Amino acid sequence: GLGKIPVKLLVRGLKPIMLILLFALVMNAFFTPGPTLKLFFLRVSANGLKVGVFVSIRLALLLVGTSLLTFTSTPIELTDGMEYLMTPLKKAGVPAHELAMMMTIALRFIPTLVEEADKLMKAQAARGADFESGNLVRRAKSFIPVLIPLFIGVFRRADELASAMEARGYRGGEGRTRLRELRMRRTDWIALVAMTVVIIAITMIGRLPIV
């Protein structure tokens, strides 16, 4: 649940985009035309400062919301929920089950691919490969011995997975059932309404004028 998630994990998740948030704030504050404000010894755009602050807040909330979702839900729960939400689109011909299955497979194999890439990099480093020194072009070339076997492994795993699914009689989502059927409960509706209100509030506040 949410109570078991350390706040440090959420704050740590914001560190990789701190420069992006600061860049968005500074660029909007200094390069947006309109009335200016005196901030210490600098003059910044009033509208740009407002836009920069709200862009930064939205990016931070997006990352925090994504982190909360992935911390509290398993990949299977996420894909089942996505398929449940896309169920009405089946009447329009949208392959909801197939899209959810693709998402499940992608989420399942991301850690495997990361681990395999790490093993390949360590193996190449043991053979004398250098991934840190040199210019950008040289660094990119040093990753070629890693990317080629990694992509070969990806295609091999995809072929093995397709053969295994076919051998087990997988024929898509038509007529398939689940061990645990999803049901919208009262807490789910409350969370949905609360998030909708928050999104609308953030959107409306971002459109308010400075004065």
Short mmCIF file of C-alpha atoms in Angstrom, two decimals:
data_model
loop_
_atom_site.label_atom_id
_atom_site.label_comp_id
_atom_site.label_asym_id
_atom_site.label_seq_id
_atom_site.Cartn_x
_atom_site.Cartn_y
_atom_site.Cartn_z
CA GLY A 1 0.00 0.00 0.00
CA LEU A 2 0.94 3.66 -0.09
CA GLY A 3 1.82 3.72 3.61
CA LYS A 4 4.65 1.24 3.08
CA ILE A 5 6.40 3.37 0.43
CA PRO A 6 9.36 5.37 1.85
CA VAL A 7 9.29 9.03 0.90
CA LYS A 8 13.01 8.76 0.15
CA LEU A 9 12.23 6.52 -2.83
CA LEU A 10 9.93 9.14 -4.33
CA VAL A 11 12.44 11.94 -3.73
CA ARG A 12 15.23 9.79 -5.18
CA GLY A 13 13.10 9.26 -8.28
CA LEU A 14 13.03 13.03 -8.88
CA LYS A 15 16.82 13.41 -8.89
CA PRO A 16 17.33 12.31 -12.53
CA ILE A 17 14.98 15.04 -13.81
CA MET A 18 16.01 17.88 -11.49
CA LEU A 19 18.10 19.46 -14.25
CA ILE A 20 15.17 19.16 -16.67
CA LEU A 21 12.85 20.85 -14.16
CA LEU A 22 15.35 23.64 -13.55
CA PHE A 23 15.95 24.07 -17.27
CA ALA A 24 12.21 24.33 -17.97
CA LEU A 25 11.82 26.91 -15.20
CA VAL A 26 14.76 29.06 -16.32
CA MET A 27 13.93 28.94 -20.03
CA ASN A 28 10.33 29.97 -19.47
CA ALA A 29 11.21 32.63 -16.91
CA PHE A 30 13.76 34.42 -19.09
CA PHE A 31 12.52 33.90 -22.63
CA THR A 32 8.73 34.24 -22.41
CA PRO A 33 7.54 37.66 -23.62
CA GLY A 34 5.29 39.77 -21.44
CA PRO A 35 5.38 41.83 -18.22
CA THR A 36 8.53 41.44 -16.13
CA LEU A 37 9.15 41.11 -12.39
CA LYS A 38 12.25 42.01 -10.41
CA LEU A 39 13.62 38.92 -8.70
CA PHE A 40 16.62 39.89 -6.55
CA PHE A 41 18.98 41.44 -9.14
CA LEU A 42 17.32 39.80 -12.15
CA ARG A 43 14.27 40.66 -14.21
CA VAL A 44 12.15 37.70 -15.26
CA SER A 45 8.95 37.32 -17.23
CA ALA A 46 5.89 37.11 -14.99
CA ASN A 47 4.02 34.82 -17.37
CA GLY A 48 7.16 32.80 -18.04
CA LEU A 49 7.78 32.31 -14.33
CA LYS A 50 4.22 31.06 -13.86
CA VAL A 51 4.45 28.73 -16.86
CA GLY A 52 7.86 27.44 -15.77
CA VAL A 53 6.66 26.69 -12.24
CA PHE A 54 3.61 24.81 -13.44
CA VAL A 55 5.52 22.88 -16.09
CA SER A 56 8.01 21.78 -13.43
CA ILE A 57 5.21 20.83 -11.03
CA ARG A 58 3.42 18.83 -13.71
CA LEU A 59 6.57 16.94 -14.66
CA ALA A 60 7.31 16.19 -11.00
CA LEU A 61 3.74 15.03 -10.34
CA LEU A 62 3.86 12.88 -13.46
CA LEU A 63 6.99 11.12 -12.26
CA VAL A 64 5.74 10.78 -8.66
CA GLY A 65 2.40 9.42 -9.87
CA THR A 66 4.13 6.91 -12.12
CA SER A 67 6.39 5.85 -9.25
CA LEU A 68 3.42 5.38 -6.91
CA LEU A 69 1.62 3.32 -9.52
CA THR A 70 4.57 1.01 -10.14
CA PHE A 71 5.38 0.73 -6.41
CA THR A 72 1.84 -0.34 -5.47
CA SER A 73 0.87 -2.50 -8.48
CA THR A 74 2.45 -5.53 -10.07
CA PRO A 75 2.96 -5.66 -13.87
CA ILE A 76 0.16 -8.24 -14.15
CA GLU A 77 -2.23 -5.96 -12.26
CA LEU A 78 -1.28 -3.01 -14.46
CA THR A 79 -1.87 -4.87 -17.70
CA ASP A 80 -5.11 -6.44 -16.44
CA GLY A 81 -6.33 -2.99 -15.47
CA MET A 82 -5.37 -1.59 -18.86
CA GLU A 83 -7.26 -4.38 -20.61
CA TYR A 84 -10.28 -3.78 -18.37
CA LEU A 85 -10.32 -0.08 -19.20
CA MET A 86 -10.00 -0.80 -22.93
CA THR A 87 -12.80 -3.38 -22.92
CA PRO A 88 -15.41 -0.92 -24.34
CA LEU A 89 -13.05 -0.24 -27.27
CA LYS A 90 -13.31 -3.86 -28.40
CA LYS A 91 -16.56 -2.96 -30.16
CA ALA A 92 -14.54 -0.56 -32.33
CA GLY A 93 -12.08 -3.32 -33.25
CA VAL A 94 -9.30 -2.38 -30.80
CA PRO A 95 -7.40 -5.57 -29.77
CA ALA A 96 -7.45 -4.83 -26.02
CA HIS A 97 -6.24 -8.25 -24.90
CA GLU A 98 -3.39 -8.35 -27.42
CA LEU A 99 -2.22 -4.86 -26.39
CA ALA A 100 -2.33 -5.85 -22.72
CA MET A 101 -0.39 -9.04 -23.49
CA MET A 102 2.27 -7.03 -25.31
CA MET A 103 2.57 -4.72 -22.29
CA THR A 104 2.87 -7.69 -19.94
CA ILE A 105 5.64 -9.25 -22.02
CA ALA A 106 7.49 -5.94 -22.31
CA LEU A 107 7.36 -5.27 -18.55
CA ARG A 108 8.33 -8.83 -17.79
CA PHE A 109 11.44 -8.81 -19.97
CA ILE A 110 12.76 -5.32 -19.17
CA PRO A 111 14.61 -6.49 -16.00
CA THR A 112 15.93 -9.52 -17.91
CA LEU A 113 17.30 -7.36 -20.71
CA VAL A 114 18.87 -4.92 -18.26
CA GLU A 115 20.57 -7.79 -16.46
CA GLU A 116 21.79 -9.28 -19.74
CA ALA A 117 23.11 -5.90 -20.91
CA ASP A 118 24.98 -5.51 -17.62
CA LYS A 119 26.56 -8.95 -18.05
CA LEU A 120 27.61 -8.12 -21.62
CA MET A 121 29.16 -4.80 -20.54
CA LYS A 122 31.11 -6.48 -17.75
CA ALA A 123 32.30 -9.19 -20.16
CA GLN A 124 33.44 -6.58 -22.70
CA ALA A 125 35.11 -4.53 -19.95
CA ALA A 126 37.02 -7.65 -18.86
CA ARG A 127 38.28 -7.92 -22.47
CA GLY A 128 39.56 -4.35 -22.36
CA ALA A 129 36.58 -2.35 -23.63
CA ASP A 130 36.33 1.22 -22.35
CA PHE A 131 32.82 2.71 -22.06
CA GLU A 132 33.67 5.92 -20.17
CA SER A 133 36.60 7.67 -21.84
CA GLY A 134 36.72 9.42 -25.19
CA ASN A 135 34.27 11.64 -27.01
CA LEU A 136 30.61 10.88 -27.73
CA VAL A 137 31.31 9.12 -31.04
CA ARG A 138 33.96 6.89 -29.50
CA ARG A 139 31.67 5.97 -26.61
CA ALA A 140 28.87 5.12 -29.02
CA LYS A 141 31.20 2.86 -31.01
CA SER A 142 32.31 1.10 -27.84
CA PHE A 143 28.70 0.03 -27.21
CA ILE A 144 28.40 -1.78 -30.58
CA PRO A 145 29.90 -5.05 -29.21
CA VAL A 146 27.22 -4.90 -26.51
CA LEU A 147 24.21 -3.95 -28.65
CA ILE A 148 24.69 -6.61 -31.35
CA PRO A 149 24.60 -9.67 -29.03
CA LEU A 150 21.88 -7.98 -26.95
CA PHE A 151 19.58 -7.59 -29.98
CA ILE A 152 20.37 -11.15 -31.10
CA GLY A 153 19.38 -12.35 -27.64
CA VAL A 154 16.16 -10.30 -27.78
CA PHE A 155 15.11 -11.87 -31.10
CA ARG A 156 16.01 -15.34 -29.82
CA ARG A 157 13.94 -14.87 -26.67
CA ALA A 158 11.01 -13.51 -28.71
CA ASP A 159 11.11 -16.54 -31.00
CA GLU A 160 11.27 -18.95 -28.05
CA LEU A 161 8.39 -17.18 -26.34
CA ALA A 162 6.25 -17.30 -29.49
CA SER A 163 6.94 -21.03 -29.90
CA ALA A 164 6.09 -21.67 -26.24
CA MET A 165 2.82 -19.71 -26.45
CA GLU A 166 1.83 -21.54 -29.64
CA ALA A 167 2.68 -24.93 -28.10
CA ARG A 168 0.42 -24.13 -25.14
CA GLY A 169 -2.50 -23.29 -27.42
CA TYR A 170 -2.57 -19.52 -27.04
CA ARG A 171 -5.01 -18.05 -29.55
CA GLY A 172 -5.67 -14.54 -28.23
CA GLY A 173 -8.19 -13.24 -25.74
CA GLU A 174 -11.38 -14.62 -27.28
CA GLY A 175 -13.16 -16.79 -24.70
CA ARG A 176 -10.33 -16.62 -22.14
CA THR A 177 -11.11 -16.18 -18.44
CA ARG A 178 -9.01 -15.16 -15.42
CA LEU A 179 -8.40 -16.73 -12.07
CA ARG A 180 -9.22 -13.40 -10.39
CA GLU A 181 -11.70 -11.15 -12.15
CA LEU A 182 -11.23 -7.41 -11.61
CA ARG A 183 -14.04 -5.50 -9.94
CA MET A 184 -14.30 -1.76 -9.33
CA ARG A 185 -14.77 -1.21 -5.58
CA ARG A 186 -15.67 1.90 -3.65
CA THR A 187 -12.04 2.79 -2.94
CA ASP A 188 -11.28 2.51 -6.67
CA TRP A 189 -14.08 4.92 -7.56
CA ILE A 190 -12.94 7.35 -4.82
CA ALA A 191 -9.36 7.25 -6.11
CA LEU A 192 -10.58 7.75 -9.70
CA VAL A 193 -12.72 10.76 -8.76
CA ALA A 194 -9.93 12.25 -6.61
CA MET A 195 -7.34 11.96 -9.38
CA THR A 196 -9.77 13.44 -11.91
CA VAL A 197 -10.38 16.42 -9.60
CA VAL A 198 -6.63 16.91 -9.08
CA ILE A 199 -5.93 16.80 -12.83
CA ILE A 200 -8.71 19.30 -13.57
CA ALA A 201 -7.54 21.59 -10.76
CA ILE A 202 -3.93 21.57 -11.97
CA THR A 203 -5.07 22.27 -15.53
CA MET A 204 -7.33 25.14 -14.50
CA ILE A 205 -4.78 26.72 -12.14
CA GLY A 206 -2.17 26.65 -14.90
CA ARG A 207 -4.50 28.71 -17.09
CA LEU A 208 -5.13 31.44 -14.50
CA PRO A 209 -3.58 34.85 -15.24
CA ILE A 210 -0.92 36.37 -13.02
CA VAL A 211 -3.02 39.41 -12.10
#
